[in-house]
Amino acid sequence: MDKTAEKIIMNLQIVTLGNEVLREKALSVEVFDKELEDTINEMFILMHEKKGVGLAAPQVGISRRFFVTEAMDDKPRLFINPEIIETSQETVKGEEGCLSLPGVWANVERPLAIKIQAQDLKGKVFHFSAEGWLARIILHENDHLNGLLFVDRLDKGQKNRIISKYEKLSQSR
Ligand code: NI
């Protein structure tokens, strides 16, 4: 993120559970323009502000296929029109939360390692491999592009428990 990005007036807001956009299958990005770049810069700012490690476009009300990540000890990363092209058979459980369900966390089982193909800000295709925490973040964000939330990866009882906890929390806010 460069200096100019910090001057952008914030107008994106994170949408939370209950907003329909979180349940839509997002459309591909077809135009790689200044507006896309500005939006992405704002998403990085918003993600830092909310202390998130990933943020997908539907979470700011934009039903398009892109997301940003910045895991601890990793650099900021951008994935446009991502495709998960390989996942390891080995899976691992790890704790996840989501800026669209603030205040609740749960252990989610996901592949340990992935290979992903995506486009950069100029539309150039690249390939990337990740494992562990970063793979988890990428898979979580990629789910957002398909209308899925981490709670959908839990068994039914656990999902209901987490959602009712979240609802109680949001009523008391
Ligand atoms: Ni999320």
mmCIF file of C-alpha atoms and ligand atoms in Angstrom:
data_model
loop_
_atom_site.group_PDB
_atom_site.id
_atom_site.type_symbol
_atom_site.label_atom_id
_atom_site.label_comp_id
_atom_site.label_asym_id
_atom_site.label_seq_id
_atom_site.Cartn_x
_atom_site.Cartn_y
_atom_site.Cartn_z
ATOM 1 C CA MET A 1 0.000 0.000 0.000
ATOM 2 C CA ASP A 2 1.502 3.340 -0.994
ATOM 3 C CA LYS A 3 1.115 6.805 0.484
ATOM 4 C CA THR A 4 -1.586 7.898 -1.935
ATOM 5 C CA ALA A 5 -3.773 5.005 -0.807
ATOM 6 C CA GLU A 6 -3.906 6.507 2.658
ATOM 7 C CA LYS A 7 -5.489 9.661 1.292
ATOM 8 C CA ILE A 8 -8.491 7.920 -0.170
ATOM 9 C CA ILE A 9 -11.688 8.917 1.543
ATOM 10 C CA MET A 10 -13.182 5.845 3.100
ATOM 11 C CA ASN A 11 -16.576 4.976 1.823
ATOM 12 C CA LEU A 12 -16.580 1.209 1.920
ATOM 13 C CA GLN A 13 -18.233 -0.519 4.843
ATOM 14 C CA ILE A 14 -18.179 -4.095 5.962
ATOM 15 C CA VAL A 15 -21.495 -5.880 5.645
ATOM 16 C CA THR A 16 -22.444 -8.518 8.178
ATOM 17 C CA LEU A 17 -24.472 -11.729 8.357
ATOM 18 C CA GLY A 18 -27.980 -11.217 7.025
ATOM 19 C CA ASN A 19 -26.887 -9.063 4.099
ATOM 20 C CA GLU A 20 -27.840 -10.871 0.890
ATOM 21 C CA VAL A 21 -24.627 -9.946 -0.924
ATOM 22 C CA LEU A 22 -22.748 -12.369 1.357
ATOM 23 C CA ARG A 23 -24.860 -15.211 -0.062
ATOM 24 C CA GLU A 24 -24.465 -14.423 -3.748
ATOM 25 C CA LYS A 25 -22.084 -16.079 -6.168
ATOM 26 C CA ALA A 26 -19.882 -13.148 -7.141
ATOM 27 C CA LEU A 27 -19.265 -12.249 -10.783
ATOM 28 C CA SER A 28 -15.860 -12.233 -12.462
ATOM 29 C CA VAL A 29 -13.847 -9.051 -12.673
ATOM 30 C CA GLU A 30 -13.678 -8.013 -16.313
ATOM 31 C CA VAL A 31 -12.422 -4.446 -16.158
ATOM 32 C CA PHE A 32 -9.019 -3.767 -14.586
ATOM 33 C CA ASP A 33 -9.272 -0.024 -14.115
ATOM 34 C CA LYS A 34 -8.501 2.755 -11.659
ATOM 35 C CA GLU A 35 -11.799 2.215 -9.871
ATOM 36 C CA LEU A 36 -10.840 -1.393 -9.137
ATOM 37 C CA GLU A 37 -7.441 -0.255 -7.880
ATOM 38 C CA ASP A 38 -8.996 2.403 -5.617
ATOM 39 C CA THR A 39 -11.463 -0.119 -4.229
ATOM 40 C CA ILE A 40 -8.675 -2.586 -3.482
ATOM 41 C CA ASN A 41 -6.576 0.089 -1.767
ATOM 42 C CA GLU A 42 -9.561 0.966 0.389
ATOM 43 C CA MET A 43 -10.108 -2.682 1.216
ATOM 44 C CA PHE A 44 -6.520 -2.977 2.469
ATOM 45 C CA ILE A 45 -7.035 0.086 4.660
ATOM 46 C CA LEU A 46 -10.310 -1.257 5.994
ATOM 47 C CA MET A 47 -8.809 -4.693 6.660
ATOM 48 C CA HIS A 48 -5.958 -3.114 8.669
ATOM 49 C CA GLU A 49 -8.357 -0.894 10.555
ATOM 50 C CA LYS A 50 -10.505 -3.877 11.552
ATOM 51 C CA LYS A 51 -7.426 -5.993 12.283
ATOM 52 C CA GLY A 52 -8.492 -8.622 9.784
ATOM 53 C CA VAL A 53 -6.165 -10.912 7.860
ATOM 54 C CA GLY A 54 -8.352 -11.126 4.789
ATOM 55 C CA LEU A 55 -11.222 -9.283 3.142
ATOM 56 C CA ALA A 56 -13.313 -10.312 0.146
ATOM 57 C CA ALA A 57 -15.198 -7.921 -2.135
ATOM 58 C CA PRO A 58 -18.684 -9.227 -1.167
ATOM 59 C CA GLN A 59 -17.863 -8.219 2.419
ATOM 60 C CA VAL A 60 -17.855 -4.594 1.317
ATOM 61 C CA GLY A 61 -21.015 -5.083 -0.715
ATOM 62 C CA ILE A 62 -19.315 -5.701 -4.058
ATOM 63 C CA SER A 63 -20.379 -8.952 -5.690
ATOM 64 C CA ARG A 64 -17.171 -9.458 -7.680
ATOM 65 C CA ARG A 65 -14.474 -12.107 -7.535
ATOM 66 C CA PHE A 66 -11.522 -10.647 -5.688
ATOM 67 C CA PHE A 67 -10.058 -10.565 -2.205
ATOM 68 C CA VAL A 68 -7.066 -9.286 -0.284
ATOM 69 C CA THR A 69 -5.046 -10.995 2.445
ATOM 70 C CA GLU A 70 -2.357 -10.013 4.870
ATOM 71 C CA ALA A 71 -1.465 -12.813 7.209
ATOM 72 C CA MET A 72 0.888 -12.255 10.087
ATOM 73 C CA ASP A 73 4.483 -12.361 8.802
ATOM 74 C CA ASP A 74 3.246 -12.216 5.219
ATOM 75 C CA LYS A 75 3.034 -9.379 2.754
ATOM 76 C CA PRO A 76 -0.242 -7.905 1.478
ATOM 77 C CA ARG A 77 -1.638 -10.049 -1.307
ATOM 78 C CA LEU A 78 -4.344 -9.570 -3.905
ATOM 79 C CA PHE A 79 -6.217 -12.296 -5.793
ATOM 80 C CA ILE A 80 -8.557 -11.387 -8.657
ATOM 81 C CA ASN A 81 -10.741 -14.045 -10.339
ATOM 82 C CA PRO A 82 -9.079 -16.762 -8.242
ATOM 83 C CA GLU A 83 -9.380 -20.461 -8.961
ATOM 84 C CA ILE A 84 -8.268 -23.026 -6.410
ATOM 85 C CA ILE A 85 -6.568 -25.497 -8.722
ATOM 86 C CA GLU A 86 -5.292 -28.008 -6.188
ATOM 87 C CA THR A 87 -5.929 -28.855 -2.555
ATOM 88 C CA SER A 88 -3.984 -31.308 -0.408
ATOM 89 C CA GLN A 89 -5.723 -34.442 0.806
ATOM 90 C CA GLU A 90 -4.357 -33.716 4.218
ATOM 91 C CA THR A 91 -6.639 -31.424 6.179
ATOM 92 C CA VAL A 92 -6.163 -29.485 9.370
ATOM 93 C CA LYS A 93 -8.429 -27.797 11.887
ATOM 94 C CA GLY A 94 -7.835 -24.196 12.809
ATOM 95 C CA GLU A 95 -9.684 -21.337 14.432
ATOM 96 C CA GLU A 96 -11.441 -18.880 12.137
ATOM 97 C CA GLY A 97 -13.367 -15.705 12.575
ATOM 98 C CA CYS A 98 -14.798 -13.301 10.022
ATOM 99 C CA LEU A 99 -15.232 -9.536 9.835
ATOM 100 C CA SER A 100 -18.788 -10.229 8.650
ATOM 101 C CA LEU A 101 -19.534 -12.172 11.858
ATOM 102 C CA PRO A 102 -17.620 -10.131 14.418
ATOM 103 C CA GLY A 103 -17.152 -11.646 17.859
ATOM 104 C CA VAL A 104 -17.429 -15.359 17.109
ATOM 105 C CA TRP A 105 -14.823 -17.954 16.206
ATOM 106 C CA ALA A 106 -14.833 -21.678 15.483
ATOM 107 C CA ASN A 107 -12.494 -24.465 14.449
ATOM 108 C CA VAL A 108 -12.867 -25.217 10.764
ATOM 109 C CA GLU A 109 -11.371 -28.166 8.931
ATOM 110 C CA ARG A 110 -9.686 -27.283 5.635
ATOM 111 C CA PRO A 111 -7.000 -28.624 3.307
ATOM 112 C CA LEU A 112 -3.507 -28.041 4.663
ATOM 113 C CA ALA A 113 -2.081 -26.814 1.360
ATOM 114 C CA ILE A 114 -3.419 -25.298 -1.854
ATOM 115 C CA LYS A 115 -2.435 -24.114 -5.285
ATOM 116 C CA ILE A 116 -4.273 -21.133 -6.638
ATOM 117 C CA GLN A 117 -4.381 -19.313 -9.940
ATOM 118 C CA ALA A 118 -5.495 -15.698 -10.028
ATOM 119 C CA GLN A 119 -4.994 -12.374 -11.783
ATOM 120 C CA ASP A 120 -3.154 -9.320 -10.534
ATOM 121 C CA LEU A 121 -4.202 -5.686 -10.765
ATOM 122 C CA LYS A 122 -3.168 -5.561 -14.408
ATOM 123 C CA GLY A 123 -5.060 -8.736 -15.262
ATOM 124 C CA LYS A 124 -1.907 -10.832 -15.492
ATOM 125 C CA VAL A 125 -2.404 -14.470 -14.497
ATOM 126 C CA PHE A 126 -0.183 -15.857 -11.740
ATOM 127 C CA HIS A 127 0.078 -19.065 -9.742
ATOM 128 C CA PHE A 128 0.660 -19.281 -6.035
ATOM 129 C CA SER A 129 1.096 -22.049 -3.488
ATOM 130 C CA ALA A 130 0.270 -21.695 0.176
ATOM 131 C CA GLU A 131 0.014 -23.880 3.215
ATOM 132 C CA GLY A 132 -1.106 -23.680 6.799
ATOM 133 C CA TRP A 133 -2.469 -20.384 8.009
ATOM 134 C CA LEU A 134 -2.166 -18.578 4.662
ATOM 135 C CA ALA A 135 -3.880 -21.444 2.798
ATOM 136 C CA ARG A 136 -6.683 -21.259 5.357
ATOM 137 C CA ILE A 137 -7.117 -17.513 4.868
ATOM 138 C CA ILE A 138 -7.181 -17.871 1.082
ATOM 139 C CA LEU A 139 -9.771 -20.668 1.232
ATOM 140 C CA HIS A 140 -11.907 -18.670 3.674
ATOM 141 C CA GLU A 141 -11.825 -15.588 1.427
ATOM 142 C CA ASN A 142 -12.422 -17.662 -1.688
ATOM 143 C CA ASP A 143 -15.532 -19.120 -0.029
ATOM 144 C CA HIS A 144 -16.904 -15.568 0.288
ATOM 145 C CA LEU A 145 -16.876 -15.318 -3.530
ATOM 146 C CA ASN A 146 -19.208 -18.314 -3.641
ATOM 147 C CA GLY A 147 -21.619 -17.052 -0.998
ATOM 148 C CA LEU A 148 -20.160 -19.260 1.726
ATOM 149 C CA LEU A 149 -19.244 -18.291 5.278
ATOM 150 C CA PHE A 150 -16.981 -20.227 7.638
ATOM 151 C CA VAL A 151 -19.985 -21.317 9.709
ATOM 152 C CA ASP A 152 -21.279 -23.217 6.651
ATOM 153 C CA ARG A 153 -18.234 -25.492 7.034
ATOM 154 C CA LEU A 154 -19.311 -26.568 10.532
ATOM 155 C CA ASP A 155 -21.721 -29.338 11.406
ATOM 156 C CA LYS A 156 -25.306 -28.216 11.824
ATOM 157 C CA GLY A 157 -25.383 -28.130 15.618
ATOM 158 C CA GLN A 158 -22.166 -26.186 15.855
ATOM 159 C CA LYS A 159 -23.288 -23.775 13.141
ATOM 160 C CA ASN A 160 -26.552 -23.030 14.950
ATOM 161 C CA ARG A 161 -24.705 -22.525 18.213
ATOM 162 C CA ILE A 162 -22.232 -20.058 16.676
ATOM 163 C CA ILE A 163 -24.953 -18.145 14.834
ATOM 164 C CA SER A 164 -27.153 -17.777 17.911
ATOM 165 C CA LYS A 165 -24.111 -16.612 19.875
ATOM 166 C CA TYR A 166 -23.421 -14.079 17.137
ATOM 167 C CA GLU A 167 -27.041 -12.897 17.139
ATOM 168 C CA LYS A 168 -27.039 -12.431 20.902
ATOM 169 C CA LEU A 169 -23.802 -10.446 20.618
ATOM 170 C CA SER A 170 -25.129 -8.194 17.858
ATOM 171 C CA GLN A 171 -28.335 -7.495 19.776
ATOM 172 C CA SER A 172 -26.331 -6.345 22.775
ATOM 173 C CA ARG A 173 -24.156 -4.018 20.664
HETATM 174 NI NI NI B 1 -14.716 -13.868 6.273
#
